[in-house]
Coordinates of C-alpha atoms and ligand atoms in Angstrom, one line a residue:
Chain R
M101 CA -17.8 32.1 101.5
A102 CA -21.5 31.6 101.7
W103 CA -21.9 34.4 104.3
L104 CA -20.2 36.7 101.8
D105 CA -22.7 35.9 99.1
S106 CA -25.6 36.4 101.5
L107 CA -24.6 40.1 101.8
S108 CA -26.1 42.7 99.7
P109 CA -23.9 44.0 96.8
Q110 CA -23.4 47.4 98.6
T111 CA -22.2 45.7 101.8
Q112 CA -20.0 43.4 99.7
F113 CA -18.5 46.5 98.0
V114 CA -17.9 48.2 101.3
F115 CA -16.4 45.0 102.8
F116 CA -14.0 44.5 99.9
T117 CA -13.0 48.1 99.6
L118 CA -12.2 48.2 103.3
L119 CA -10.2 45.0 102.9
K120 CA -8.3 46.4 100.0
I121 CA -7.6 49.6 101.8
A122 CA -6.2 47.6 104.8
C123 CA -4.1 45.4 102.6
V124 CA -2.7 48.2 100.5
L125 CA -2.0 50.5 103.4
G126 CA -0.3 47.7 105.4
L127 CA 1.8 46.8 102.4
L128 CA 2.7 50.3 101.6
L129 CA 3.8 51.1 105.1
T130 CA 6.0 48.0 105.2
L131 CA 7.4 48.9 101.8
V132 CA 8.1 52.4 103.0
A133 CA 10.0 51.1 106.0
Y134 CA 12.0 48.7 103.9
A135 CA 12.6 51.4 101.2
V136 CA 14.4 53.4 103.9
L137 CA 16.5 50.4 104.7
A138 CA 17.2 49.8 100.9
E139 CA 18.1 53.5 100.6
R140 CA 20.7 53.1 103.3
K141 CA 22.1 49.9 101.9
V142 CA 22.2 51.2 98.3
S143 CA 24.0 54.4 99.5
A144 CA 26.4 52.2 101.5
L145 CA 27.3 50.1 98.6
I146 CA 27.8 53.1 96.3
Q147 CA 30.0 54.7 98.9
D148 CA 32.0 51.5 99.6
R149 CA 30.5 51.1 103.0
V150 CA 28.7 48.3 104.8
G151 CA 25.4 49.9 105.8
P152 CA 23.1 48.9 108.7
N153 CA 24.0 45.5 110.0
R154 CA 23.6 45.5 113.7
V155 CA 20.1 44.7 114.9
N156 CA 19.7 41.2 116.1
L157 CA 16.5 39.8 117.5
P158 CA 16.9 37.5 120.4
L159 CA 15.3 34.3 119.1
I160 CA 15.6 34.6 115.3
G161 CA 19.2 35.8 115.7
S162 CA 20.2 32.4 117.0
I163 CA 19.0 30.4 114.0
P164 CA 22.3 29.2 112.6
F165 CA 22.7 30.7 109.2
L166 CA 19.6 32.7 108.6
G167 CA 19.7 34.8 111.8
Q168 CA 23.2 36.1 111.1
F169 CA 22.3 36.7 107.5
L170 CA 19.3 38.8 108.3
T171 CA 21.3 40.8 110.8
K172 CA 24.0 41.5 108.2
L173 CA 21.3 42.5 105.9
G174 CA 19.9 44.9 108.4
F175 CA 16.6 43.3 108.2
W176 CA 15.3 44.3 111.6
H177 CA 16.5 47.9 111.4
P178 CA 13.2 49.3 110.1
L179 CA 11.4 47.7 113.1
V180 CA 13.8 49.2 115.6
D181 CA 13.8 52.5 113.9
G182 CA 10.0 52.6 114.1
V183 CA 10.0 51.8 117.7
K184 CA 12.7 54.4 118.3
S185 CA 10.8 57.2 116.6
F186 CA 7.8 56.5 118.8
I187 CA 9.7 56.5 122.1
K188 CA 11.9 59.4 121.4
E189 CA 11.0 62.7 123.1
D190 CA 8.5 64.6 121.0
F191 CA 9.9 68.1 121.4
T192 CA 7.9 71.1 120.5
P193 CA 10.0 74.2 120.4
G194 CA 8.6 77.2 122.2
H195 CA 8.5 79.5 119.2
V196 CA 6.5 77.4 116.8
R197 CA 2.9 78.1 115.7
K198 CA 1.4 75.1 117.5
I199 CA -1.7 74.3 115.4
Y200 CA 0.1 74.3 112.1
F201 CA 3.1 72.6 113.6
W202 CA 0.8 69.7 114.5
L203 CA -1.1 69.7 111.3
A204 CA 1.8 69.8 108.8
P205 CA 3.1 66.2 109.2
A206 CA -0.4 64.8 108.7
I207 CA -1.0 66.9 105.7
S208 CA 2.2 65.8 104.1
L209 CA 1.4 62.2 104.8
V210 CA -2.2 61.9 103.7
P211 CA -2.0 62.9 100.0
A212 CA 0.6 60.2 99.2
F213 CA -1.8 57.6 100.6
L214 CA -4.7 59.0 98.7
V215 CA -2.9 58.8 95.4
I216 CA -2.4 55.1 95.8
A217 CA -6.1 54.7 96.0
V218 CA -6.6 55.1 92.2
I219 CA -3.6 53.1 91.1
P220 CA -4.6 49.6 89.6
F221 CA -1.9 47.5 91.3
G222 CA -3.1 44.2 89.8
S223 CA -5.6 42.8 87.4
T224 CA -8.3 40.9 89.3
L225 CA -8.3 38.5 92.2
G226 CA -11.5 36.4 92.0
A227 CA -14.2 38.9 91.0
Q228 CA -12.5 41.9 92.5
K229 CA -10.6 44.5 90.5
M230 CA -7.3 45.2 92.1
V231 CA -7.8 48.9 92.5
I232 CA -9.3 50.6 95.5
A233 CA -11.2 53.3 93.6
D234 CA -11.8 52.8 89.9
L235 CA -12.3 56.4 89.1
N236 CA -13.1 57.7 85.6
V237 CA -11.0 60.7 86.1
G238 CA -8.2 58.8 87.8
I239 CA -5.3 60.9 86.6
L240 CA -7.0 64.3 87.3
Y241 CA -7.7 63.1 90.8
T242 CA -4.0 62.2 91.2
F243 CA -2.8 65.6 90.1
G244 CA -5.3 67.3 92.3
I245 CA -4.2 65.3 95.3
V246 CA -0.5 65.4 94.6
S247 CA -0.6 69.2 94.6
L248 CA -2.0 69.1 98.1
G249 CA 1.2 67.5 99.2
V250 CA 3.0 70.8 99.0
Y251 CA 0.8 72.3 101.7
G252 CA 2.4 70.0 104.3
V253 CA 5.8 71.2 103.4
V254 CA 4.9 74.8 103.2
L255 CA 2.9 74.7 106.4
A256 CA 5.8 73.0 108.2
G257 CA 8.1 75.8 107.0
Y258 CA 5.7 78.4 108.2
A259 CA 4.8 76.7 111.4
A260 CA 8.4 76.3 112.5
N261 CA 8.7 80.1 112.7
S262 CA 12.4 80.2 112.1
K263 CA 14.7 81.0 109.2
F264 CA 15.8 77.7 107.7
P265 CA 12.5 75.9 107.7
F266 CA 10.9 79.0 106.3
L267 CA 13.4 79.1 103.4
G268 CA 12.8 75.4 102.8
G269 CA 9.1 75.9 102.7
I270 CA 9.3 78.8 100.2
R271 CA 11.7 76.8 98.0
A272 CA 9.4 73.8 98.1
S273 CA 6.4 75.7 97.1
A274 CA 8.1 77.4 94.2
Q275 CA 9.7 74.2 93.0
M276 CA 6.6 72.1 93.3
I277 CA 4.4 74.6 91.6
S278 CA 6.8 74.9 88.7
Y279 CA 7.3 71.2 88.2
E280 CA 3.6 70.4 88.6
I281 CA 3.0 72.2 85.3
A282 CA 5.7 70.3 83.5
M283 CA 4.4 67.1 85.0
G284 CA 0.8 67.7 84.0
M285 CA 1.8 68.6 80.5
S286 CA 4.0 65.6 80.1
V287 CA 1.1 63.2 80.5
I288 CA -1.2 64.9 78.0
P289 CA 0.4 63.0 75.1
V290 CA -0.5 59.8 76.9
F291 CA -4.1 60.8 77.0
L292 CA -4.1 61.9 73.4
V293 CA -2.8 58.4 72.5
V294 CA -5.0 56.5 74.8
G295 CA -8.1 58.6 74.7
D296 CA -9.2 58.0 78.3
L297 CA -8.4 59.3 81.8
N298 CA -9.2 56.0 83.7
L299 CA -5.9 54.4 84.7
G300 CA -7.3 50.9 84.1
K301 CA -8.2 51.8 80.6
I302 CA -4.7 53.3 80.1
I303 CA -3.2 49.9 81.1
E304 CA -5.6 48.1 78.8
H305 CA -4.5 50.3 75.9
Q306 CA -0.9 49.6 76.7
A307 CA -1.5 45.9 76.8
Q308 CA -2.9 46.0 73.3
N309 CA -0.6 48.7 71.7
G310 CA 2.6 48.4 73.6
W311 CA 3.8 50.5 76.5
N312 CA 3.5 54.2 76.2
V313 CA 7.2 54.8 76.7
L314 CA 8.0 52.6 73.7
P315 CA 4.8 51.7 71.8
L316 CA 6.5 49.1 69.5
F317 CA 5.5 45.7 70.6
G318 CA 1.9 44.5 70.9
G319 CA 0.2 46.5 68.1
G320 CA 2.9 45.7 65.6
F321 CA 5.0 48.0 63.6
S322 CA 2.9 50.7 62.0
A323 CA 4.1 54.1 60.9
Q324 CA 2.1 55.5 63.8
S325 CA 3.7 53.5 66.5
L326 CA 7.2 54.3 65.1
L327 CA 6.4 58.0 65.0
L328 CA 5.1 57.9 68.6
V329 CA 8.3 56.5 70.0
P330 CA 10.1 59.8 70.5
C331 CA 6.9 61.3 72.0
G332 CA 6.6 58.5 74.5
I333 CA 10.2 58.8 75.5
V334 CA 10.2 62.5 75.9
S335 CA 7.0 62.4 78.0
F336 CA 8.4 59.8 80.2
V337 CA 11.7 61.6 80.7
I338 CA 9.9 64.9 81.6
F339 CA 7.5 63.0 83.9
F340 CA 10.4 61.2 85.6
I341 CA 12.3 64.4 86.2
S342 CA 9.2 66.2 87.5
A343 CA 8.5 63.2 89.7
L344 CA 11.9 63.6 91.3
A345 CA 11.3 67.3 91.8
E346 CA 7.7 66.7 93.1
T347 CA 8.9 64.1 95.7
N348 CA 11.7 66.4 96.8
R349 CA 14.4 63.9 95.9
L350 CA 17.9 64.7 95.0
P351 CA 19.0 66.3 92.8
F352 CA 16.1 68.5 93.5
D353 CA 15.8 68.3 97.3
M354 CA 15.8 72.1 97.6
A355 CA 13.3 72.0 100.4
E356 CA 15.6 70.0 102.6
S357 CA 19.1 70.5 101.3
E358 CA 20.9 69.5 104.5
S359 CA 24.1 71.3 103.6
E360 CA 22.4 74.7 103.2
L361 CA 19.3 74.7 105.3
V362 CA 20.1 72.4 108.1
S363 CA 17.3 70.1 107.0
G364 CA 14.9 72.6 105.6
Y365 CA 11.2 72.4 106.4
H366 CA 11.4 69.7 109.1
T367 CA 14.4 71.2 111.0
E368 CA 12.2 71.8 114.1
Y369 CA 10.5 68.4 114.1
S370 CA 11.5 65.5 116.2
S371 CA 10.3 62.0 117.0
M372 CA 7.3 60.6 115.2
K373 CA 6.4 64.0 113.7
F374 CA 9.6 63.9 111.8
G375 CA 8.9 60.2 111.1
M376 CA 5.7 61.2 109.5
F377 CA 7.5 63.5 107.1
F378 CA 9.9 60.8 106.4
I379 CA 7.1 58.2 105.7
G380 CA 5.4 60.9 103.6
E381 CA 8.5 61.4 101.5
Y382 CA 8.9 57.7 100.8
A383 CA 5.1 57.1 100.3
N384 CA 5.3 59.9 97.7
M385 CA 8.1 58.2 96.0
F386 CA 6.1 55.0 95.8
A387 CA 3.1 57.0 94.5
G388 CA 5.4 58.5 91.8
A389 CA 6.8 55.1 90.9
A390 CA 3.4 53.6 90.7
M391 CA 2.2 56.4 88.5
M392 CA 5.1 56.0 86.1
T393 CA 4.6 52.2 86.0
T394 CA 0.9 52.7 85.2
L395 CA 1.2 55.5 82.7
F396 CA 4.3 54.5 80.8
F397 CA 5.3 51.0 81.6
G398 CA 2.1 49.0 81.2
G399 CA 1.1 48.7 84.8
W400 CA 0.7 45.1 85.8
T401 CA 1.1 43.7 82.3
L402 CA 4.0 42.0 80.7
P403 CA 4.0 41.6 76.9
F404 CA 4.8 37.9 76.8
F405 CA 3.5 34.6 78.2
G406 CA 0.0 35.9 77.9
L407 CA 0.5 38.0 81.0
D408 CA -1.1 41.1 79.4
V409 CA -4.7 40.0 79.8
A410 CA -6.8 39.9 82.9
P411 CA -7.1 36.3 84.4
V412 CA -10.3 34.4 83.8
A413 CA -12.2 32.9 86.7
G414 CA -10.2 30.5 88.8
E415 CA -6.7 31.8 87.7
W416 CA -5.7 33.0 91.2
W417 CA -2.0 32.5 90.5
K418 CA -2.2 34.8 87.6
G419 CA -3.9 37.6 89.6
L420 CA -1.2 37.3 92.2
L421 CA 1.5 37.2 89.5
H422 CA 0.1 40.5 88.1
I423 CA 0.4 42.1 91.5
G424 CA 3.9 40.8 91.6
I425 CA 4.8 42.3 88.2
F426 CA 3.4 45.6 89.3
M427 CA 5.4 45.6 92.4
G428 CA 8.5 44.6 90.6
K429 CA 8.2 47.5 88.2
M430 CA 7.5 49.9 91.0
L431 CA 10.5 48.7 93.0
A432 CA 12.7 49.0 90.0
F433 CA 11.7 52.7 89.8
M434 CA 12.4 53.1 93.5
F435 CA 15.8 51.7 93.0
T436 CA 16.4 54.2 90.2
F437 CA 15.3 57.0 92.5
M438 CA 17.8 55.9 95.1
W439 CA 20.6 55.4 92.6
I440 CA 20.0 58.9 91.3
R441 CA 20.1 60.3 94.8
W442 CA 23.6 59.0 95.3
M443 CA 24.8 59.8 91.8
L444 CA 23.9 63.5 91.2
P445 CA 24.8 66.5 93.3
R446 CA 22.1 68.9 94.1
F447 CA 21.1 71.6 91.6
R448 CA 21.5 75.2 92.4
Y449 CA 18.1 76.8 93.0
D450 CA 18.2 79.1 90.0
Q451 CA 19.3 76.2 87.8
L452 CA 16.4 74.2 89.1
M453 CA 13.9 77.0 88.2
D454 CA 15.7 77.5 84.8
L455 CA 15.4 73.8 84.0
G456 CA 11.7 73.7 85.0
W457 CA 10.5 76.8 83.2
R458 CA 12.8 77.2 80.3
R459 CA 13.5 73.6 79.4
M460 CA 10.8 71.3 80.7
I461 CA 7.7 73.3 80.1
P462 CA 8.5 74.3 76.4
L463 CA 9.6 70.8 75.7
A464 CA 6.4 69.3 77.1
L465 CA 4.4 71.8 75.1
A466 CA 6.2 70.9 71.9
N467 CA 5.7 67.2 72.7
I468 CA 2.0 67.7 73.0
I469 CA 1.9 69.4 69.6
L470 CA 4.1 66.7 68.1
T471 CA 1.9 63.9 69.4
A472 CA -1.2 65.6 68.3
G473 CA 0.3 66.1 64.9
V474 CA 1.4 62.5 64.6
L475 CA -2.1 61.3 65.6
A476 CA -3.8 63.6 63.2
L477 CA -1.5 62.6 60.3
T478 CA -1.9 58.9 60.9
N479 CA -5.6 59.1 61.3
R480 CA -6.7 58.4 64.8
Chain Q
M173 CA 46.3 82.7 88.6
I174 CA 43.2 83.0 86.5
V175 CA 41.7 79.7 85.6
K176 CA 40.4 79.7 82.1
R177 CA 36.9 78.4 82.0
N178 CA 35.9 76.9 78.6
E179 CA 32.5 77.5 77.4
L180 CA 30.4 74.4 77.7
T181 CA 29.5 72.8 74.4
W182 CA 25.9 72.3 73.6
F183 CA 26.3 68.6 74.3
E184 CA 27.8 69.2 77.7
R185 CA 25.0 71.6 78.4
L186 CA 22.5 68.9 77.8
Y187 CA 23.8 67.5 81.1
L188 CA 24.2 64.1 79.5
P189 CA 28.0 63.6 79.8
A190 CA 27.9 64.4 83.5
L191 CA 25.0 62.0 83.9
I192 CA 26.8 59.2 82.2
G193 CA 30.0 59.9 84.0
G194 CA 28.1 59.8 87.3
L195 CA 26.4 56.6 86.3
K196 CA 29.7 54.9 85.5
V197 CA 31.3 55.9 88.8
T198 CA 28.4 54.8 91.0
T199 CA 27.9 51.6 89.1
R200 CA 31.6 50.7 89.4
H201 CA 31.6 51.3 93.2
F202 CA 28.3 49.6 93.6
L203 CA 29.4 46.4 91.9
N204 CA 32.8 46.4 93.4
T205 CA 31.5 46.7 96.9
L206 CA 28.8 44.1 96.2
T207 CA 31.1 41.5 94.7
T208 CA 34.5 41.9 96.2
K209 CA 33.2 42.8 99.6
T210 CA 36.0 45.1 100.6
P211 CA 34.2 48.1 102.0
V212 CA 36.2 50.7 103.8
T213 CA 34.0 50.5 106.9
Q214 CA 35.7 49.5 110.0
Q215 CA 33.4 47.3 112.1
Y216 CA 34.4 49.1 115.3
P217 CA 33.8 47.1 118.4
E218 CA 34.8 43.8 116.7
E219 CA 37.7 45.3 114.8
P220 CA 39.8 47.2 117.3
T221 CA 40.7 50.6 116.1
R222 CA 44.2 51.9 115.8
V223 CA 45.2 55.0 117.6
L224 CA 48.1 56.9 116.2
P225 CA 51.0 58.2 118.3
G226 CA 50.3 61.7 119.5
Y227 CA 46.6 61.0 120.0
R228 CA 45.1 62.9 122.9
G229 CA 42.9 60.5 124.8
A230 CA 41.9 60.5 128.4
P231 CA 44.4 62.1 130.9
Y232 CA 45.7 59.6 133.5
L233 CA 48.2 59.9 136.3
V234 CA 51.4 57.8 136.0
R235 CA 53.7 56.2 138.5
D236 CA 57.5 56.4 138.3
Q237 CA 59.9 53.5 137.9
D238 CA 59.5 52.4 141.5
G239 CA 55.8 52.5 141.4
H240 CA 55.4 55.7 143.4
T241 CA 53.0 58.5 142.6
K242 CA 54.8 61.1 140.5
C243 CA 52.4 63.9 141.1
V244 CA 53.6 66.4 143.8
S245 CA 50.2 68.1 144.1
C246 CA 51.5 71.4 142.7
Q247 CA 48.0 72.1 141.3
L248 CA 49.3 73.7 138.2
C249 CA 47.2 71.3 136.1
E250 CA 44.1 72.2 138.2
F251 CA 44.8 75.8 137.6
V252 CA 45.4 75.5 133.8
C253 CA 42.6 73.1 133.0
P254 CA 40.2 75.2 130.8
P255 CA 36.9 73.4 131.8
K256 CA 38.0 72.9 135.4
A257 CA 37.8 69.1 135.1
I258 CA 40.6 68.5 137.6
R259 CA 40.1 68.8 141.4
I260 CA 43.0 68.2 143.7
T261 CA 42.9 67.9 147.4
P262 CA 46.4 68.7 148.8
P263 CA 47.6 66.8 151.9
G264 CA 47.9 69.9 154.0
P265 CA 50.6 70.2 156.8
T266 CA 49.4 67.2 158.6
G267 CA 48.7 64.9 155.6
K268 CA 50.4 61.7 154.5
P269 CA 53.9 62.3 153.3
A270 CA 54.8 61.6 149.7
D271 CA 55.6 58.0 149.0
R272 CA 58.7 59.1 147.0
T273 CA 61.8 60.0 148.8
N274 CA 62.6 63.7 148.4
A275 CA 59.2 64.7 147.1
E276 CA 57.6 67.2 149.4
K277 CA 54.1 66.0 149.1
M278 CA 51.6 64.1 147.0
P279 CA 47.9 64.8 146.5
E280 CA 45.5 63.3 149.0
E281 CA 42.9 63.1 146.3
F282 CA 43.1 63.8 142.6
E283 CA 39.9 63.7 140.6
I284 CA 39.3 64.2 136.9
N285 CA 35.8 64.6 135.7
M286 CA 35.9 62.9 132.3
L287 CA 32.6 64.5 131.4
R288 CA 34.1 67.9 131.7
C289 CA 37.5 67.1 130.3
I290 CA 37.9 68.3 126.7
F291 CA 41.2 66.3 126.1
C292 CA 43.1 69.5 125.3
G293 CA 46.4 68.2 126.8
L294 CA 47.2 71.4 128.7
C295 CA 47.6 69.4 132.0
Q296 CA 50.2 67.2 130.4
E297 CA 52.0 70.2 129.0
V298 CA 52.0 72.2 132.2
C299 CA 53.0 69.4 134.6
P300 CA 56.5 70.0 135.9
E301 CA 56.8 66.4 137.1
E302 CA 55.6 64.6 134.0
A303 CA 53.0 63.0 136.2
I304 CA 50.0 63.3 134.0
F305 CA 49.6 62.1 130.4
L306 CA 46.9 61.9 127.8
K307 CA 46.8 58.2 127.0
S308 CA 45.1 56.6 124.0
D309 CA 41.7 55.7 125.6
F310 CA 38.8 57.3 123.8
S311 CA 35.7 55.4 124.6
L312 CA 34.9 56.3 128.2
T313 CA 31.5 55.1 129.4
G314 CA 29.6 55.0 132.6
L315 CA 26.1 54.4 133.8
A316 CA 26.1 57.5 136.0
R317 CA 27.7 60.9 136.1
S318 CA 29.4 59.9 139.4
E319 CA 31.1 57.0 137.6
M320 CA 32.7 59.4 135.2
I321 CA 34.6 61.2 137.9
Y322 CA 37.9 59.2 138.1
D323 CA 39.7 59.3 141.4
K324 CA 43.4 59.1 142.2
E325 CA 43.4 55.3 142.6
K326 CA 41.7 54.8 139.3
L327 CA 43.8 57.3 137.4
L328 CA 47.0 55.8 138.7
A329 CA 45.8 52.3 137.9
L330 CA 44.9 53.3 134.4
G331 CA 48.0 55.4 133.8
G332 CA 50.5 52.7 134.5
T333 CA 54.2 53.4 135.1
H334 CA 56.1 56.0 133.1
P335 CA 59.8 56.4 134.2
G336 CA 60.4 59.4 132.0
I337 CA 62.9 61.9 133.2
Q338 CA 64.0 60.8 136.6
K339 CA 64.4 64.2 138.1
W340 CA 64.0 63.3 141.7
K341 CA 66.4 60.3 141.4
H342 CA 69.1 62.6 140.1
K343 CA 68.4 65.1 142.9
L344 CA 68.7 62.3 145.5
D345 CA 72.0 61.2 144.0
E346 CA 73.2 64.8 144.1
A347 CA 72.1 65.1 147.7
K348 CA 74.0 61.9 148.6
E349 CA 77.1 63.2 146.9
Q350 CA 76.9 66.4 149.0
E351 CA 77.7 64.3 152.0
T352 CA 80.9 63.0 150.5
F353 CA 82.4 66.4 149.9
P354 CA 84.1 67.6 147.7
V355 CA 81.4 68.0 145.1
K356 CA 82.2 66.6 141.7
V357 CA 82.5 69.2 139.0
Ligands
SF4_291 S1 43.2 67.4 129.1 FE1 42.6 69.5 129.3 S2 40.5 69.4 130.0 FE2 41.3 67.4 130.3 S3 42.0 67.5 132.4 FE3 43.8 68.0 131.1 S4 43.8 70.2 131.1 FE4 41.8 69.6 131.8
SF4_292 S1 49.7 66.2 137.9 FE1 51.5 67.5 137.6 S2 50.7 69.6 137.4 FE2 49.1 68.3 138.2 S3 49.3 68.6 140.4 FE3 50.4 66.8 139.9 S4 52.5 67.5 139.6 FE4 51.2 69.3 139.5

């Protein structure tokens, strides 16, 4: 690694950042592909079905046991699906608004990737912090970017220039705007407790004082931590529900709602443009899961075996383990998302709005006041 | 009848009972399918599927008990077929005679375009000779459109024999009995 040391610090920074971006993007896209497969398998199991089990690659398929097993698992389906979406006909209906029609899939895809940039997905590897951009205003940045995501959906609905996508787009905009408020408010208690907006600092705080969702272990049992338990749980529940609504997942997939709006905002899309919406949806889910892990579930830390401190020099395995822990937590959230999708029926639109404005937002506000009160009374 | 709808209690309105109920059902199904491995899925090409009697599959021509073409080229089915999937070429005055005794004629060519056919069963219903039947085949494939037009040979081969009501056999018997007058009453 002598050639690395010979570079100037700036060049090193650029090099490592690019490397991290490449790794994270590659990993994220793979995860997205396999999340789709997992979604199909989970839905199949819940509905007493088998799920995808057909694709067989020529050479690997003939390995005695493994090949068959991977085929049964549907392991190659994401690969084939990807190829399929690229070689399908990319049909542009005659009545669409062309520029927006082309722009919308990209706009819905990019914000999800941008959010991942500030998430600390591990402690350190060597001398490198495992976060692409260690921003001081991490969470504000995230909310700023996440709200851009709605433009993709709305633009798609407008660009399609026909009824159902238009309705889908309108619903999406109303829904996302309402739930963004609840989401933003639900994290304020976290900042009150932690006192910092940097996501790395938030994780550090949780390593010392217990996870935000249940701040009991770590800091020991003080009156303060006991009183903060309900606040943490309420914030987490509101954040979770808002995250479902923000990522357009069932039971809040008003923008798509296949049974009412054909498939909502992406009705007119085909081939890879549709694929981009699909990737965007799943990347958004990953971003949401990563946010929840970071804000409420201690990020890459685990409160035992000394896994809650950053590794010292030379402990490569620990750095990797931390990345693994983060991924594990994130995937657990993804699984929950999928489970909920196949568990709950879709809300009616007015019920959704009612829940957002008349339940979530007052509750979040009350929670802020409660947390502030607890902190003031217990002297922080 | 008016269904009485009870007011939801505050606990039910919290949405929690429904949530827990849903969780129970999905968990049960998930674990059952995962452990006992008895999904309802039928793995189609490997597990042959069962077609119930009365199923309307592809229409085929059938032969009678002697292996002769039953169809007499009356063209009723061609006329009734809603999507015009059937095309019959009658033999004309100089064509080949029917291979059945006593039948006036048989089609020179009989084509069903399986891409047009909607499997409605009207041809089977209208046929006076019971010569065409909707069998149980449902997966018809071909690499070209022309392959999907089934000609007389193919239709007869696929249809098999179907003695059914032996109208012409009885007619023949009657005709023979005419010769040894007096007619049985
Ligand atoms: S089944 Fe219906 S559509 Fe098909 S050939 Fe017979 S009459 Fe025509
Ligand atoms: S199949 Fe039946 S209805 Fe059709 S031409 Fe032959 S005898 Fe007539």
